[in-house]
């Protein structure tokens, strides 16, 4: 075993060859299910301060007002004493104010019970603080925001082999949605190398999706890409939040489910542009690490079972093969979508529920970005 706890490629391949030698009957062909499940959201078409939900409190005259003020002051002092850090966040140092301005959130080990707070959402992002005004300001950078489970022996794999499969599953997420070259529109070769090449329906999809993207063959279902002639990603940080889980699947396979939200800050490619927009993509990818004695596969590769995506400000009815984010002027011109309002940062709703709610409704409207 390697120093990092992983299995050397030579040992992995030898194990798989030995497994194949004992095969009884012909292995089955894997196939992906429900891979063309997607929804796109428009940004809310509002002025820079249009995302706030706060309304000024009406002033009232008389003694009751002073009693209320006194009570609020007393409560405020008590809150300051008990939670000074949170109060600082209300005045610019908390959730979404400045990148790194508040403590990062703990890893998401299970589905949250509700959406993150929106108190700072009226703050606009800048080139220096591209996540300002967003809950993502407290999320992890890159793969650091993806919670990984502890490995255990499952199905046909030992504990060490499950650990290797989990690591390679995370490698796929990094290579498909975080790699700087892929974000600039290049072919995601490292990610594709991890997909079972003997999975015919996925092989057909990959053969055409970059050359002739369409509704049926959309590379954005699995890969994050921007057209550099139009926009560029701000800085070298993509914020993420999500988790990886696994269980025993069919024929003893190790079935890995990844549910991750990615937040990409972008500016127009034209020189001197300083308005920052954000594209938010949530993807659920289900991978099967198959037993080669039962399924046609390749060493170190997984089969795709399903993949879903939910995108905000990536382009409504956009099948160019690249995210097409809009900025304030474009949002004002296009108006809101005809679908339901959705908070793209709300991870308390499952992807299945998101897809059901959006079925047949067209592009929705994001309540914040």
mmCIF file of C-alpha atoms in Angstrom, residues 32-323:
data_model
loop_
_atom_site.group_PDB
_atom_site.id
_atom_site.type_symbol
_atom_site.label_atom_id
_atom_site.label_comp_id
_atom_site.label_asym_id
_atom_site.label_seq_id
_atom_site.Cartn_x
_atom_site.Cartn_y
_atom_site.Cartn_z
ATOM 1 C CA UNK A 32 -26.340 5.525 -17.257
ATOM 2 C CA UNK A 33 -29.842 6.348 -16.082
ATOM 3 C CA UNK A 34 -31.583 9.721 -16.167
ATOM 4 C CA UNK A 35 -28.481 11.584 -17.263
ATOM 5 C CA UNK A 36 -30.333 14.359 -19.070
ATOM 6 C CA UNK A 37 -31.968 15.842 -16.000
ATOM 7 C CA UNK A 38 -31.291 19.551 -15.774
ATOM 8 C CA UNK A 39 -32.793 22.825 -14.778
ATOM 9 C CA UNK A 40 -31.613 26.340 -15.357
ATOM 10 C CA UNK A 41 -32.449 29.446 -13.386
ATOM 11 C CA UNK A 42 -32.273 33.066 -14.332
ATOM 12 C CA UNK A 43 -30.893 35.572 -11.920
ATOM 13 C CA UNK A 44 -33.461 37.851 -10.355
ATOM 14 C CA UNK A 45 -33.646 40.841 -12.787
ATOM 15 C CA UNK A 46 -33.248 43.613 -10.281
ATOM 16 C CA UNK A 47 -31.182 46.682 -9.572
ATOM 17 C CA UNK A 48 -28.012 46.213 -7.477
ATOM 18 C CA UNK A 49 -29.951 46.440 -4.208
ATOM 19 C CA UNK A 50 -32.973 44.525 -5.455
ATOM 20 C CA UNK A 51 -32.192 41.299 -3.607
ATOM 21 C CA UNK A 52 -32.850 42.629 -0.128
ATOM 22 C CA UNK A 53 -35.929 41.508 1.720
ATOM 23 C CA UNK A 54 -35.704 44.063 4.516
ATOM 24 C CA UNK A 55 -38.261 46.870 4.726
ATOM 25 C CA UNK A 56 -37.740 49.960 6.903
ATOM 26 C CA UNK A 57 -39.654 49.941 10.168
ATOM 27 C CA UNK A 58 -42.301 52.634 10.517
ATOM 28 C CA UNK A 59 -41.598 55.207 13.179
ATOM 29 C CA UNK A 60 -44.230 55.566 15.870
ATOM 30 C CA UNK A 61 -44.744 58.367 18.347
ATOM 31 C CA UNK A 62 -45.375 58.225 22.079
ATOM 32 C CA UNK A 63 -44.155 56.347 25.068
ATOM 33 C CA UNK A 64 -44.671 52.863 23.631
ATOM 34 C CA UNK A 65 -41.900 53.568 21.153
ATOM 35 C CA UNK A 66 -39.456 54.413 23.952
ATOM 36 C CA UNK A 67 -40.409 51.281 25.870
ATOM 37 C CA UNK A 68 -39.764 49.239 22.726
ATOM 38 C CA UNK A 69 -36.418 50.939 22.149
ATOM 39 C CA UNK A 70 -35.369 50.245 25.730
ATOM 40 C CA UNK A 71 -36.330 46.606 25.412
ATOM 41 C CA UNK A 72 -34.429 46.246 22.130
ATOM 42 C CA UNK A 73 -31.325 47.851 23.640
ATOM 43 C CA UNK A 74 -31.437 45.446 26.573
ATOM 44 C CA UNK A 75 -31.857 42.442 24.289
ATOM 45 C CA UNK A 76 -29.088 43.728 22.034
ATOM 46 C CA UNK A 77 -26.635 44.041 24.913
ATOM 47 C CA UNK A 78 -27.460 40.517 26.008
ATOM 48 C CA UNK A 79 -26.849 39.154 22.488
ATOM 49 C CA UNK A 80 -23.542 41.030 22.230
ATOM 50 C CA UNK A 81 -22.401 39.510 25.477
ATOM 51 C CA UNK A 82 -23.372 35.983 24.479
ATOM 52 C CA UNK A 83 -22.379 35.955 20.789
ATOM 53 C CA UNK A 84 -20.094 38.857 19.846
ATOM 54 C CA UNK A 85 -18.841 37.115 16.712
ATOM 55 C CA UNK A 86 -22.298 36.783 15.233
ATOM 56 C CA UNK A 87 -23.145 40.402 15.971
ATOM 57 C CA UNK A 88 -19.953 41.481 14.209
ATOM 58 C CA UNK A 89 -21.217 39.590 11.172
ATOM 59 C CA UNK A 90 -24.367 41.705 11.100
ATOM 60 C CA UNK A 91 -22.234 44.791 10.595
ATOM 61 C CA UNK A 92 -20.017 43.536 7.793
ATOM 62 C CA UNK A 93 -17.804 40.865 9.283
ATOM 63 C CA UNK A 94 -20.113 37.879 9.016
ATOM 64 C CA UNK A 95 -21.605 35.574 6.458
ATOM 65 C CA UNK A 96 -20.812 36.795 2.997
ATOM 66 C CA UNK A 97 -19.195 40.124 3.881
ATOM 67 C CA UNK A 98 -15.568 39.657 2.920
ATOM 68 C CA UNK A 99 -13.778 36.600 1.674
ATOM 69 C CA UNK A 100 -12.282 34.975 4.746
ATOM 70 C CA UNK A 101 -13.857 37.663 6.943
ATOM 71 C CA UNK A 102 -15.611 35.059 9.099
ATOM 72 C CA UNK A 103 -14.948 31.517 10.154
ATOM 73 C CA UNK A 104 -15.591 28.848 7.514
ATOM 74 C CA UNK A 105 -18.549 26.542 8.012
ATOM 75 C CA UNK A 106 -18.053 23.023 9.273
ATOM 76 C CA UNK A 107 -18.205 20.316 6.613
ATOM 77 C CA UNK A 108 -21.649 19.256 5.428
ATOM 78 C CA UNK A 109 -21.807 15.690 6.730
ATOM 79 C CA UNK A 110 -25.580 15.459 6.248
ATOM 80 C CA UNK A 111 -28.365 17.326 4.513
ATOM 81 C CA UNK A 112 -29.022 20.709 6.191
ATOM 82 C CA UNK A 113 -32.443 21.472 7.610
ATOM 83 C CA UNK A 114 -32.867 24.834 5.871
ATOM 84 C CA UNK A 115 -31.241 27.454 3.627
ATOM 85 C CA UNK A 116 -28.331 29.611 4.844
ATOM 86 C CA UNK A 117 -29.037 33.060 6.238
ATOM 87 C CA UNK A 118 -29.471 35.868 3.709
ATOM 88 C CA UNK A 119 -28.693 38.935 5.825
ATOM 89 C CA UNK A 120 -25.678 39.902 3.700
ATOM 90 C CA UNK A 121 -27.145 39.153 0.271
ATOM 91 C CA UNK A 122 -27.589 42.821 -0.640
ATOM 92 C CA UNK A 123 -23.810 43.327 -0.649
ATOM 93 C CA UNK A 124 -22.370 43.270 -4.159
ATOM 94 C CA UNK A 125 -19.271 41.258 -5.096
ATOM 95 C CA UNK A 126 -16.063 42.933 -6.214
ATOM 96 C CA UNK A 127 -12.887 41.773 -7.945
ATOM 97 C CA UNK A 128 -11.130 41.634 -4.577
ATOM 98 C CA UNK A 129 -14.100 40.042 -2.811
ATOM 99 C CA UNK A 130 -15.909 38.008 -5.493
ATOM 100 C CA UNK A 131 -17.979 36.044 -2.949
ATOM 101 C CA UNK A 132 -19.143 39.031 -0.920
ATOM 102 C CA UNK A 133 -22.858 39.013 -0.264
ATOM 103 C CA UNK A 134 -23.013 35.254 -0.799
ATOM 104 C CA UNK A 135 -23.236 32.371 1.700
ATOM 105 C CA UNK A 136 -20.384 30.847 -0.342
ATOM 106 C CA UNK A 137 -17.977 33.296 1.330
ATOM 107 C CA UNK A 138 -17.886 30.836 4.245
ATOM 108 C CA UNK A 139 -17.755 27.696 2.118
ATOM 109 C CA UNK A 140 -14.617 25.687 1.421
ATOM 110 C CA UNK A 141 -12.164 26.355 -1.400
ATOM 111 C CA UNK A 142 -12.181 23.702 -4.115
ATOM 112 C CA UNK A 143 -12.291 20.123 -2.841
ATOM 113 C CA UNK A 144 -11.948 21.370 0.754
ATOM 114 C CA UNK A 145 -15.678 22.114 0.716
ATOM 115 C CA UNK A 146 -16.605 18.500 -0.113
ATOM 116 C CA UNK A 147 -17.183 16.251 2.898
ATOM 117 C CA UNK A 148 -15.677 12.782 2.487
ATOM 118 C CA UNK A 149 -16.934 9.792 4.497
ATOM 119 C CA UNK A 150 -14.760 7.258 6.278
ATOM 120 C CA UNK A 151 -14.120 4.143 4.223
ATOM 121 C CA UNK A 152 -15.378 0.711 5.217
ATOM 122 C CA UNK A 153 -15.439 -2.649 3.484
ATOM 123 C CA UNK A 154 -18.453 -2.655 1.158
ATOM 124 C CA UNK A 155 -19.652 -5.044 -1.526
ATOM 125 C CA UNK A 156 -16.764 -6.573 -3.449
ATOM 126 C CA UNK A 157 -14.235 -4.050 -2.099
ATOM 127 C CA UNK A 158 -12.076 -4.040 1.016
ATOM 128 C CA UNK A 159 -11.778 -0.936 3.187
ATOM 129 C CA UNK A 160 -8.583 0.080 1.384
ATOM 130 C CA UNK A 161 -10.192 -0.339 -2.027
ATOM 131 C CA UNK A 162 -13.221 1.713 -0.976
ATOM 132 C CA UNK A 163 -10.854 4.479 0.189
ATOM 133 C CA UNK A 164 -9.199 4.390 -3.240
ATOM 134 C CA UNK A 165 -12.588 4.557 -4.994
ATOM 135 C CA UNK A 166 -13.666 7.520 -2.862
ATOM 136 C CA UNK A 167 -10.432 9.375 -3.619
ATOM 137 C CA UNK A 168 -10.840 8.792 -7.342
ATOM 138 C CA UNK A 169 -14.475 9.897 -7.158
ATOM 139 C CA UNK A 170 -13.319 13.189 -5.653
ATOM 140 C CA UNK A 171 -10.614 13.402 -8.316
ATOM 141 C CA UNK A 172 -13.370 13.258 -10.928
ATOM 142 C CA UNK A 173 -15.207 16.161 -9.288
ATOM 143 C CA UNK A 174 -12.013 18.224 -9.286
ATOM 144 C CA UNK A 175 -11.155 17.348 -12.884
ATOM 145 C CA UNK A 176 -14.678 18.014 -14.184
ATOM 146 C CA UNK A 177 -15.763 21.091 -12.211
ATOM 147 C CA UNK A 178 -12.673 22.759 -10.696
ATOM 148 C CA UNK A 179 -9.778 22.291 -13.125
ATOM 149 C CA UNK A 180 -8.697 25.771 -14.392
ATOM 150 C CA UNK A 181 -8.074 24.497 -17.925
ATOM 151 C CA UNK A 182 -11.530 22.919 -18.097
ATOM 152 C CA UNK A 183 -13.110 26.118 -16.773
ATOM 153 C CA UNK A 184 -11.420 27.912 -19.666
ATOM 154 C CA UNK A 185 -13.202 25.590 -22.084
ATOM 155 C CA UNK A 186 -10.599 22.902 -22.698
ATOM 156 C CA UNK A 187 -11.545 19.235 -23.004
ATOM 157 C CA UNK A 188 -11.743 17.538 -19.559
ATOM 158 C CA UNK A 189 -9.345 14.721 -20.403
ATOM 159 C CA UNK A 190 -8.456 13.826 -16.801
ATOM 160 C CA UNK A 191 -12.132 13.515 -15.872
ATOM 161 C CA UNK A 192 -12.994 11.457 -18.954
ATOM 162 C CA UNK A 193 -10.113 9.078 -18.192
ATOM 163 C CA UNK A 194 -11.889 8.083 -14.962
ATOM 164 C CA UNK A 195 -15.133 7.063 -16.737
ATOM 165 C CA UNK A 196 -15.578 3.454 -17.834
ATOM 166 C CA UNK A 197 -14.770 3.488 -21.583
ATOM 167 C CA UNK A 198 -16.835 0.327 -22.079
ATOM 168 C CA UNK A 199 -20.075 2.084 -21.071
ATOM 169 C CA UNK A 200 -21.520 2.531 -24.538
ATOM 170 C CA UNK A 201 -24.229 5.148 -23.957
ATOM 171 C CA UNK A 202 -21.812 7.432 -22.089
ATOM 172 C CA UNK A 203 -19.147 6.790 -24.707
ATOM 173 C CA UNK A 204 -21.578 7.954 -27.397
ATOM 174 C CA UNK A 205 -22.438 11.055 -25.350
ATOM 175 C CA UNK A 206 -18.785 12.005 -24.860
ATOM 176 C CA UNK A 207 -18.057 11.490 -28.558
ATOM 177 C CA UNK A 208 -20.392 14.316 -29.629
ATOM 178 C CA UNK A 209 -21.052 16.549 -26.626
ATOM 179 C CA UNK A 210 -18.012 18.818 -27.100
ATOM 180 C CA UNK A 211 -18.137 18.847 -30.890
ATOM 181 C CA UNK A 212 -21.895 19.287 -31.322
ATOM 182 C CA UNK A 213 -23.473 20.311 -27.991
ATOM 183 C CA UNK A 214 -27.261 20.132 -27.865
ATOM 184 C CA UNK A 215 -30.142 19.643 -25.455
ATOM 185 C CA UNK A 216 -29.626 15.883 -25.683
ATOM 186 C CA UNK A 217 -25.822 16.071 -25.512
ATOM 187 C CA UNK A 218 -24.963 18.929 -23.173
ATOM 188 C CA UNK A 219 -21.433 18.860 -21.686
ATOM 189 C CA UNK A 220 -22.561 21.147 -18.853
ATOM 190 C CA UNK A 221 -24.421 18.213 -17.352
ATOM 191 C CA UNK A 222 -21.068 16.898 -16.118
ATOM 192 C CA UNK A 223 -18.448 19.568 -16.796
ATOM 193 C CA UNK A 224 -18.104 23.293 -15.960
ATOM 194 C CA UNK A 225 -16.864 25.371 -18.893
ATOM 195 C CA UNK A 226 -16.829 29.067 -19.830
ATOM 196 C CA UNK A 227 -16.115 30.634 -23.223
ATOM 197 C CA UNK A 228 -13.016 32.771 -22.659
ATOM 198 C CA UNK A 229 -13.998 35.128 -25.463
ATOM 199 C CA UNK A 230 -16.974 36.200 -23.346
ATOM 200 C CA UNK A 231 -16.048 35.835 -19.660
ATOM 201 C CA UNK A 232 -13.226 34.810 -17.372
ATOM 202 C CA UNK A 233 -13.253 33.350 -13.882
ATOM 203 C CA UNK A 234 -12.177 35.809 -11.172
ATOM 204 C CA UNK A 235 -9.152 34.617 -9.224
ATOM 205 C CA UNK A 236 -8.231 30.991 -8.681
ATOM 206 C CA UNK A 237 -10.822 30.000 -6.066
ATOM 207 C CA UNK A 238 -14.100 28.182 -6.698
ATOM 208 C CA UNK A 239 -16.261 27.825 -3.588
ATOM 209 C CA UNK A 240 -17.906 24.488 -2.940
ATOM 210 C CA UNK A 241 -20.227 22.832 -0.464
ATOM 211 C CA UNK A 242 -21.408 19.255 -0.579
ATOM 212 C CA UNK A 243 -20.851 15.697 0.465
ATOM 213 C CA UNK A 244 -19.988 12.229 -0.792
ATOM 214 C CA UNK A 245 -21.796 9.099 0.386
ATOM 215 C CA UNK A 246 -21.566 5.448 -0.615
ATOM 216 C CA UNK A 247 -23.380 2.154 -0.247
ATOM 217 C CA UNK A 248 -23.450 -1.310 -1.773
ATOM 218 C CA UNK A 249 -25.141 -1.268 -5.176
ATOM 219 C CA UNK A 250 -26.210 -3.876 -7.670
ATOM 220 C CA UNK A 251 -24.049 -6.971 -8.169
ATOM 221 C CA UNK A 252 -21.962 -6.001 -5.140
ATOM 222 C CA UNK A 253 -20.718 -2.735 -6.665
ATOM 223 C CA UNK A 254 -19.730 0.236 -4.513
ATOM 224 C CA UNK A 255 -22.176 3.003 -5.431
ATOM 225 C CA UNK A 256 -20.855 6.508 -4.726
ATOM 226 C CA UNK A 257 -23.185 9.526 -4.731
ATOM 227 C CA UNK A 258 -21.765 13.062 -4.899
ATOM 228 C CA UNK A 259 -23.962 16.110 -4.288
ATOM 229 C CA UNK A 260 -21.956 19.345 -4.603
ATOM 230 C CA UNK A 261 -22.741 23.016 -5.260
ATOM 231 C CA UNK A 262 -20.058 25.028 -7.093
ATOM 232 C CA UNK A 263 -19.922 28.843 -7.110
ATOM 233 C CA UNK A 264 -17.957 30.515 -9.932
ATOM 234 C CA UNK A 265 -17.314 34.309 -9.866
ATOM 235 C CA UNK A 266 -16.838 35.751 -13.356
ATOM 236 C CA UNK A 267 -16.294 39.058 -15.166
ATOM 237 C CA UNK A 268 -16.633 40.004 -18.799
ATOM 238 C CA UNK A 269 -13.574 39.142 -20.875
ATOM 239 C CA UNK A 270 -13.252 42.716 -22.149
ATOM 240 C CA UNK A 271 -10.363 44.614 -20.598
ATOM 241 C CA UNK A 272 -11.247 46.896 -17.706
ATOM 242 C CA UNK A 273 -14.422 45.013 -16.750
ATOM 243 C CA UNK A 274 -15.004 45.004 -13.003
ATOM 244 C CA UNK A 275 -18.628 43.921 -12.553
ATOM 245 C CA UNK A 276 -18.640 40.482 -10.959
ATOM 246 C CA UNK A 277 -21.416 37.994 -11.599
ATOM 247 C CA UNK A 278 -21.678 34.466 -10.251
ATOM 248 C CA UNK A 279 -22.681 31.184 -11.857
ATOM 249 C CA UNK A 280 -23.875 28.512 -9.431
ATOM 250 C CA UNK A 281 -24.084 24.863 -10.428
ATOM 251 C CA UNK A 282 -25.307 22.057 -8.217
ATOM 252 C CA UNK A 283 -24.566 18.565 -9.506
ATOM 253 C CA UNK A 284 -25.508 15.139 -8.260
ATOM 254 C CA UNK A 285 -23.411 12.411 -9.861
ATOM 255 C CA UNK A 286 -23.909 8.734 -9.009
ATOM 256 C CA UNK A 287 -20.970 6.460 -9.838
ATOM 257 C CA UNK A 288 -20.692 2.683 -9.681
ATOM 258 C CA UNK A 289 -17.350 1.063 -8.917
ATOM 259 C CA UNK A 290 -18.167 -2.293 -10.430
ATOM 260 C CA UNK A 291 -16.840 -5.758 -9.781
ATOM 261 C CA UNK A 292 -14.971 -6.643 -12.998
ATOM 262 C CA UNK A 293 -16.059 -10.260 -12.526
ATOM 263 C CA UNK A 294 -19.650 -9.148 -13.111
ATOM 264 C CA UNK A 295 -19.521 -5.965 -15.226
ATOM 265 C CA UNK A 296 -17.415 -4.936 -18.218
ATOM 266 C CA UNK A 297 -15.148 -2.193 -16.875
ATOM 267 C CA UNK A 298 -11.578 -0.910 -16.899
ATOM 268 C CA UNK A 299 -9.096 -0.717 -13.986
ATOM 269 C CA UNK A 300 -9.501 2.461 -11.954
ATOM 270 C CA UNK A 301 -12.658 3.582 -13.797
ATOM 271 C CA UNK A 302 -16.267 3.930 -12.670
ATOM 272 C CA UNK A 303 -19.554 3.554 -14.516
ATOM 273 C CA UNK A 304 -22.006 6.460 -14.515
ATOM 274 C CA UNK A 305 -25.416 5.571 -13.126
ATOM 275 C CA UNK A 306 -27.018 9.018 -13.254
ATOM 276 C CA UNK A 307 -26.245 12.704 -13.222
ATOM 277 C CA UNK A 308 -28.397 15.759 -12.573
ATOM 278 C CA UNK A 309 -27.609 19.461 -12.643
ATOM 279 C CA UNK A 310 -29.311 22.613 -11.396
ATOM 280 C CA UNK A 311 -27.743 25.827 -12.719
ATOM 281 C CA UNK A 312 -28.185 29.479 -11.783
ATOM 282 C CA UNK A 313 -27.011 32.214 -14.149
ATOM 283 C CA UNK A 314 -25.483 29.784 -16.603
ATOM 284 C CA UNK A 315 -27.787 30.703 -19.468
ATOM 285 C CA UNK A 316 -31.466 29.860 -19.848
ATOM 286 C CA UNK A 317 -32.101 27.474 -22.773
ATOM 287 C CA UNK A 318 -28.373 27.629 -23.452
ATOM 288 C CA UNK A 319 -26.886 24.619 -25.247
ATOM 289 C CA UNK A 320 -23.671 26.168 -26.528
ATOM 290 C CA UNK A 321 -21.528 23.853 -24.406
ATOM 291 C CA UNK A 322 -20.422 26.766 -22.195
ATOM 292 C CA UNK A 323 -21.987 28.574 -19.261
#
